[in-house]
Coordinates of C-alpha atoms in Angstrom, one line a residue:
X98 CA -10.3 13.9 -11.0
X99 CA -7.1 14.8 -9.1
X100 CA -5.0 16.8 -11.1
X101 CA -1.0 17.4 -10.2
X102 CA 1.8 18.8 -12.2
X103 CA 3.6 16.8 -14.2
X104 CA 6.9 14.7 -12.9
X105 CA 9.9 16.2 -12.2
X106 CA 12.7 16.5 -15.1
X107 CA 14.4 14.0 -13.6
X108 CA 12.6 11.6 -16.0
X109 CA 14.4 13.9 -18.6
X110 CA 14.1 14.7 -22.6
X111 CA 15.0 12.1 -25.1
X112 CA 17.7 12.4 -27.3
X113 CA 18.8 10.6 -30.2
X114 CA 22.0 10.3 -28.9
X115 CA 20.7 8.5 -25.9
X116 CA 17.9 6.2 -27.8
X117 CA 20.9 5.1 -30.5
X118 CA 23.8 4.5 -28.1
X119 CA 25.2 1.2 -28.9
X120 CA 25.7 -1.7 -25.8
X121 CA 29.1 -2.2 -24.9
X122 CA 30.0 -6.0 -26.4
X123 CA 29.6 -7.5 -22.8
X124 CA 27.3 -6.3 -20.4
X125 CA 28.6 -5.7 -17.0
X126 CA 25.6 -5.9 -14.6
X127 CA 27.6 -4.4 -11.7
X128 CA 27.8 -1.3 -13.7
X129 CA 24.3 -0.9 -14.7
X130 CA 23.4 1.5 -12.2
X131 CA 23.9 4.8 -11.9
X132 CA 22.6 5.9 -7.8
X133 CA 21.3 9.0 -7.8
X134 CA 20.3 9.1 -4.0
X135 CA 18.2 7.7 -1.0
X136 CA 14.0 7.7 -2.0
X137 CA 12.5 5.5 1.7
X138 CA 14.1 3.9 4.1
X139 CA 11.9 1.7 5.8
X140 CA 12.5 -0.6 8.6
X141 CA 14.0 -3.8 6.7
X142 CA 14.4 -2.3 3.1
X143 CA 15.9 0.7 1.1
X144 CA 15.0 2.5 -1.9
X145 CA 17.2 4.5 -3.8
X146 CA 16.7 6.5 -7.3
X147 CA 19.1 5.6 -9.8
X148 CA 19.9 5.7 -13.6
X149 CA 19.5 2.4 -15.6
X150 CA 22.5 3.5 -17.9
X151 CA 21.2 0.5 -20.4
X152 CA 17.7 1.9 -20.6
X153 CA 18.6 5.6 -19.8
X154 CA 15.6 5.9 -17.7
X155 CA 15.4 6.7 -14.2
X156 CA 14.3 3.8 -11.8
X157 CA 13.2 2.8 -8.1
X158 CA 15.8 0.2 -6.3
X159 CA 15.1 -1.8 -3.5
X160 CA 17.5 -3.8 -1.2
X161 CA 17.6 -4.8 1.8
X162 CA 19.3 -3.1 5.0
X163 CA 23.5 -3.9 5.6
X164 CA 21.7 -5.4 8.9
X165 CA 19.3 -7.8 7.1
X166 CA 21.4 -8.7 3.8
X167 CA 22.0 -12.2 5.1
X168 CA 18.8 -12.8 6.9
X169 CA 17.2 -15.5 4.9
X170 CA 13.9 -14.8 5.6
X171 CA 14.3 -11.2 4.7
X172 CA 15.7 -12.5 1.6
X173 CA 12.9 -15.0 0.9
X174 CA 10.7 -12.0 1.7
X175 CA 12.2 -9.5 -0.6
X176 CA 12.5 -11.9 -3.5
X177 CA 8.5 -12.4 -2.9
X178 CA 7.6 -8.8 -3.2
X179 CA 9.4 -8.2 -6.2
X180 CA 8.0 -11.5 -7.8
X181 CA 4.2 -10.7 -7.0
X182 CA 4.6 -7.3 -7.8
X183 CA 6.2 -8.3 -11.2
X184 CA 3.4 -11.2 -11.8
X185 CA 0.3 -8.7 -10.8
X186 CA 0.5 -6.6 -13.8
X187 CA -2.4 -4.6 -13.5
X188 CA -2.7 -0.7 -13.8
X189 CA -3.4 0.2 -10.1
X190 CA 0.0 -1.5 -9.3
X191 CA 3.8 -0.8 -9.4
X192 CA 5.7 -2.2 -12.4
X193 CA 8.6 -4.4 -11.8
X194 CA 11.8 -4.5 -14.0
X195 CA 14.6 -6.6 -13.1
X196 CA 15.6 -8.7 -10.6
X197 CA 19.0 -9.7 -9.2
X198 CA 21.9 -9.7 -7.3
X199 CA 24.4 -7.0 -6.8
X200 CA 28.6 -7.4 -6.6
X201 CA 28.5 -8.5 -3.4
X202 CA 26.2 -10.7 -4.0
X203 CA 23.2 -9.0 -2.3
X204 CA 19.2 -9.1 -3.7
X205 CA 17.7 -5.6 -5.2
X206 CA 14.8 -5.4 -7.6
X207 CA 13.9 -2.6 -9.8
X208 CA 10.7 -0.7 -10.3
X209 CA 9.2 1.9 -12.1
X210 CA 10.0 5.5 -10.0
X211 CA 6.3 7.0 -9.7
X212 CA 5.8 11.1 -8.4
X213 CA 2.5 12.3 -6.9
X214 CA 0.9 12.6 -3.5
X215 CA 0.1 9.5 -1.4
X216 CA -3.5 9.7 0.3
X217 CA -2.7 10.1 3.2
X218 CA -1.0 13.7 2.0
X219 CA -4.1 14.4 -0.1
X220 CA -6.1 13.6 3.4
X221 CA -3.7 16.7 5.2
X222 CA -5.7 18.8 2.7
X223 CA -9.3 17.2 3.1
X224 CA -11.4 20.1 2.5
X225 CA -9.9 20.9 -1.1
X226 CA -11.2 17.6 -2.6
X227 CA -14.5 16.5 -3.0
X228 CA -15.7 12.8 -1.6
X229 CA -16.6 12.1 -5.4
X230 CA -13.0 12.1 -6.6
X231 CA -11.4 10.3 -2.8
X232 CA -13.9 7.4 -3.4
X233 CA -12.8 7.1 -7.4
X234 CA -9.1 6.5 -5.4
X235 CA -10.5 3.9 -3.2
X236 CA -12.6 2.2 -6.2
X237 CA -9.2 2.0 -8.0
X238 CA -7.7 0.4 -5.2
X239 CA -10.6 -2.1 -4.9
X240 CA -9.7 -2.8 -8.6
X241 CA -6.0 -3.6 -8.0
X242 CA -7.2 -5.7 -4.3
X243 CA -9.8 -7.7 -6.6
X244 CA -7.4 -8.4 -9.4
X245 CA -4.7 -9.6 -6.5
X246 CA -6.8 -11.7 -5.0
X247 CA -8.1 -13.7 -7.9
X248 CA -4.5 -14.6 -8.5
X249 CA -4.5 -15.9 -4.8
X250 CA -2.5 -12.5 -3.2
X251 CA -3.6 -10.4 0.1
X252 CA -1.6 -7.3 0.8
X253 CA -2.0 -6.9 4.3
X254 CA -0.7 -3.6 4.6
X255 CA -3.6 -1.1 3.0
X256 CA -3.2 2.4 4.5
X257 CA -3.0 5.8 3.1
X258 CA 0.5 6.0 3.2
X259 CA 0.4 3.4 0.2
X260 CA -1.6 4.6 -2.1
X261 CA -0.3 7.2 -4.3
X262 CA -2.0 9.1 -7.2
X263 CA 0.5 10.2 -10.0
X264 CA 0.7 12.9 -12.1
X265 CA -1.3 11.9 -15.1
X266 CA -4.3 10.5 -12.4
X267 CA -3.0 7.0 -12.2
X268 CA -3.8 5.7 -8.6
X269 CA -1.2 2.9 -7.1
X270 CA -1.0 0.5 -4.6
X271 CA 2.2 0.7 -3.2
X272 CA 4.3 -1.9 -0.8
X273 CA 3.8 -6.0 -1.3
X274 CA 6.3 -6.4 1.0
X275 CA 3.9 -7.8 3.6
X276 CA 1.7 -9.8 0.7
X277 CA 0.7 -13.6 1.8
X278 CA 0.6 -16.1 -0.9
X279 CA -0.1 -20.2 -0.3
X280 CA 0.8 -23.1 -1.8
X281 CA -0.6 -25.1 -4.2
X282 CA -2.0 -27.4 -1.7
X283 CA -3.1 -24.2 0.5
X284 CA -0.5 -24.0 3.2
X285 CA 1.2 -20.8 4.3
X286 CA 4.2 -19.8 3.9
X287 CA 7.0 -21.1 6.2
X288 CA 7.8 -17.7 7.6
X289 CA 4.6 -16.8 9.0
X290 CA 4.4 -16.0 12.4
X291 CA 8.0 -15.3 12.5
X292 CA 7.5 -11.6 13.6
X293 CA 7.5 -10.1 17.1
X294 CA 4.6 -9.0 19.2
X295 CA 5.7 -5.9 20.6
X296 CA 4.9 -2.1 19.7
X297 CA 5.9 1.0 21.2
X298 CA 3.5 2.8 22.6
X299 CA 4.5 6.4 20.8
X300 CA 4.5 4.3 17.6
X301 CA 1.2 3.7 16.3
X302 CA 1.9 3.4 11.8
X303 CA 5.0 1.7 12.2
X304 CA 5.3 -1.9 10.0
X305 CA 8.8 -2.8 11.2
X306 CA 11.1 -5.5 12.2
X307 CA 10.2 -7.4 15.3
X308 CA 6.9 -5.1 15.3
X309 CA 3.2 -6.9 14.4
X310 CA 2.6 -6.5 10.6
X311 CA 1.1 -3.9 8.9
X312 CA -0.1 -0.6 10.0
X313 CA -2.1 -0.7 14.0
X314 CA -4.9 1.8 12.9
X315 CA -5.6 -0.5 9.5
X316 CA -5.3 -4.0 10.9
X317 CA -8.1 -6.4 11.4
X318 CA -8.4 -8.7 14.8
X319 CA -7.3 -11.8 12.5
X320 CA -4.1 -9.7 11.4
X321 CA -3.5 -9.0 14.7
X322 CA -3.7 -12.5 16.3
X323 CA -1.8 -13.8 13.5
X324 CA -4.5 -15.8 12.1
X325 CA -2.7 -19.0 10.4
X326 CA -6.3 -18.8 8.2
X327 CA -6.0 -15.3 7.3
X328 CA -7.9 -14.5 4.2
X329 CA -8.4 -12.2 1.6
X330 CA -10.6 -9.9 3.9
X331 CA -8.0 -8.5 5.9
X332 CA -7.7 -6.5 2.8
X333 CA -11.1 -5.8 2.9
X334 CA -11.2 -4.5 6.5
X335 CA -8.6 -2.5 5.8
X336 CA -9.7 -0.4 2.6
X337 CA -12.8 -0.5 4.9
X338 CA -10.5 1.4 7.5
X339 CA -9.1 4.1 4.8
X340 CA -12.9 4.8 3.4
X341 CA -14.5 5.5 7.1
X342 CA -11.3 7.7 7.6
X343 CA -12.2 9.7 4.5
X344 CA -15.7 9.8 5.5
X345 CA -15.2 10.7 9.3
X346 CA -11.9 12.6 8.9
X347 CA -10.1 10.3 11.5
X348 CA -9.3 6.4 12.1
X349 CA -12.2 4.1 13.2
X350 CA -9.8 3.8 16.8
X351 CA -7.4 6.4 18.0
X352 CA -5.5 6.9 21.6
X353 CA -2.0 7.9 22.3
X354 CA -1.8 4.0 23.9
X355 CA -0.9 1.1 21.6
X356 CA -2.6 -1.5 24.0
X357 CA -5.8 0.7 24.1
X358 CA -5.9 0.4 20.3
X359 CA -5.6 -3.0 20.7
X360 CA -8.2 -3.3 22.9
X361 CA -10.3 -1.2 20.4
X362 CA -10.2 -2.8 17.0
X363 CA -10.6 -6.6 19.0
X364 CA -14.0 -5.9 21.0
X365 CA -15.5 -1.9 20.5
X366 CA -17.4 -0.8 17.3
X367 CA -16.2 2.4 16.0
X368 CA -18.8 5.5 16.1
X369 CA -20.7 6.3 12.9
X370 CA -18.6 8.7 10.8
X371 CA -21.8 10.6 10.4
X372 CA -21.5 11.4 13.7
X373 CA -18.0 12.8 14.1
X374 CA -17.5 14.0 10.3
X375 CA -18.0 17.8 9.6
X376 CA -19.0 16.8 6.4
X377 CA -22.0 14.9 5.1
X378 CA -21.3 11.3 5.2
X379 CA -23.6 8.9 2.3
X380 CA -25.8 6.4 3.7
X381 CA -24.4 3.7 1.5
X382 CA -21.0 4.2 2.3
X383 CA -21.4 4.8 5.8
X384 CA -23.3 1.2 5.7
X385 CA -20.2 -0.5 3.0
X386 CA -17.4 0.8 6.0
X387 CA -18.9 0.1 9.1
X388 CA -19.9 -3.6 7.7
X389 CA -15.6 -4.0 6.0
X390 CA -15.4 -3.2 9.9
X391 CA -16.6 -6.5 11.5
X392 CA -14.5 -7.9 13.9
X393 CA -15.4 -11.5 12.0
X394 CA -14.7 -11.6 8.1
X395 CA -17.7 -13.5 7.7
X396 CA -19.9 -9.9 8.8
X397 CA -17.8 -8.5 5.9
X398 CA -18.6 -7.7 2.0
X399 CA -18.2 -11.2 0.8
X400 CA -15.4 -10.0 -1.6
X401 CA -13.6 -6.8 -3.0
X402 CA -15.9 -7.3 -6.1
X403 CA -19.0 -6.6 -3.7
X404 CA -16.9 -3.6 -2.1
X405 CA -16.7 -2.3 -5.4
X406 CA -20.5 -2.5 -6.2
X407 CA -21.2 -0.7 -3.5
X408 CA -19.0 2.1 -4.2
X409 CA -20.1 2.9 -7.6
X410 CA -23.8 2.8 -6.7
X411 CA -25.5 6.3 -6.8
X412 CA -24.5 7.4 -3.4
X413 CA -24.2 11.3 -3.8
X414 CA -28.0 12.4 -2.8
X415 CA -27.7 9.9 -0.2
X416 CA -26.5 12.1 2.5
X417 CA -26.9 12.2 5.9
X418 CA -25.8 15.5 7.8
X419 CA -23.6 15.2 11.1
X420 CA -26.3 14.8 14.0
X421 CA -25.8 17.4 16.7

């Protein structure tokens, strides 16, 4: 298991003082919060640390951007992520406490504030970590995909920089912001499609606004042609994405040109990680990331249940050494 220290004493000691305090008689919510400073800022959204002074616990709090506060899809979008991550309660995700608006009138949601080291800064140190213990985090990610899509939720943004493993082991799936959910009847929602097409070539992990959802290097070929019947497996040809990273020590497609990346994960077929990896690569899981890699999702694991079997099959003897 991955082991880090434990959080930071921000979390702080309890006190009786602080467990016995007495609500005031009316309850202000514009006053609830205590901000204690700036966490992420990502390209529609912020997310700041502050004190719940009712709770006295430290929390996450996300709100949009001064520039998207009275974009209504933005809005639509953010009340969505906070909903779906509040209704997925499940121990590989984020939970969600409150909901609301703030004096101006403005949506925010509150979330647990979780420490640790996301993979992808876990993959900066790949050679102090065996495979055994990076495949248990992608397993526990599987969990959390399988659990959201049996309540009819696809992430669609599944990259390192999402996952986080805490300090007492716990491994998280961060980010719904780009989830797709349907309608009763099966239709998509009414935003879809709604983003721009154009990335800049020196950006290639960017999710922003006006920029193709979720991250280039993860994406399937349905994700990036905006499939209207995007499924489920985009998750699945993602987390297939993170494992052959882990296995080959770099993305299925790489160039310094966003077209030619493109070009890449639409029509070539990545090399076997056994054959670029300095490290031996299992059979099995060699076979489980090349086949999440199909360009079609109907060449993919037929769910993230099947991903899962795969991964916890007795894979560790099954090694094949990087062919000169």
């Amino acid at each position: 298991m991955l082991t880090f220290k434990q959080p930071p004493k921000e979390y702080g000691d309890i006190y009786l003082e602080d467990t016995d305090r007495p609500l005031p008689e009316v309850l202000n919510p514009n006053t609830r919060y205590m901000f204690l400073g700036d966490i992420a800022k990502g390209g529609k959204s912020l997310i700041k640390s502050c004190k719940d002074l009712h709770l006295s616990r430290v929390v996450a709090y996300k709100t949009l951007r001064s520039e998207f506060v009275n974009d209504s899809i933005e809005q639509t979008r953010l009340l969505r992520e906070a909903r779906v991550s509040a209704m997925l309660q499940h121990p590989n995700t984020v939970p969600t406490y409150e909901i609301g608006r703030d004096r101006r009138g403005n949506y925010y949601f509150t979330m647990k504030l979780v420490h640790g080291y996301t993979l992808r800064e876990i993959m900066n140190y790949r050679e102090r970590y065996d495979l055994t213990q990076l495949v248990h985090v992608v397993e526990q990610i599987a969990h959390g995909l399988a659990y959201a899509h049996a309540h009819g939720v696809a992430h669609r943004d599944i990259k390192p920089e999402n996952i986080l493993v805490g300090p007492f082991n716990e491994v998280l799936l961060l980010d719904w912001g780009l989830a797709k959910v349907w309608t009763k009847d099966g239709r998509a929602s009414a935003d879809e499609g709604q983003e721009g097409t154009e990335l800049p070539d020196s950006d290639k992990t960017i999710t922003g606004h006006g920029k193709l959802q979720g991250t280039l290097c993860y994406m399937s070929p349905e994700q990036i042609h905006r499939d209207p019947n995007i499924s489920y497996s985009t998750d699945i040809y993602s987390l297939g994405s993170v494992l052959y990273e882990l296995l080959a020590g770099r993305t299925p497609f790489d160039s310094e040109k966003t077209y030619e990346i493109l070009d890449m994960v639409e029509n070539q077929q990545p090399q076997r990680p056994s054959e670029v990896s300095k490290y031996p690569v299992p059979r099995i899981l060699e076979k489980l990331c090349l086949r999440s890699l199909s360009k079609t999702p109907t060449g993919r694991p037929a769910s993230m249940e099947e991903f899962i079997n795969v991964l916890q099959q007795d894979w560790s003897s099954d090694l094949i050494k990087r062919r000169r």
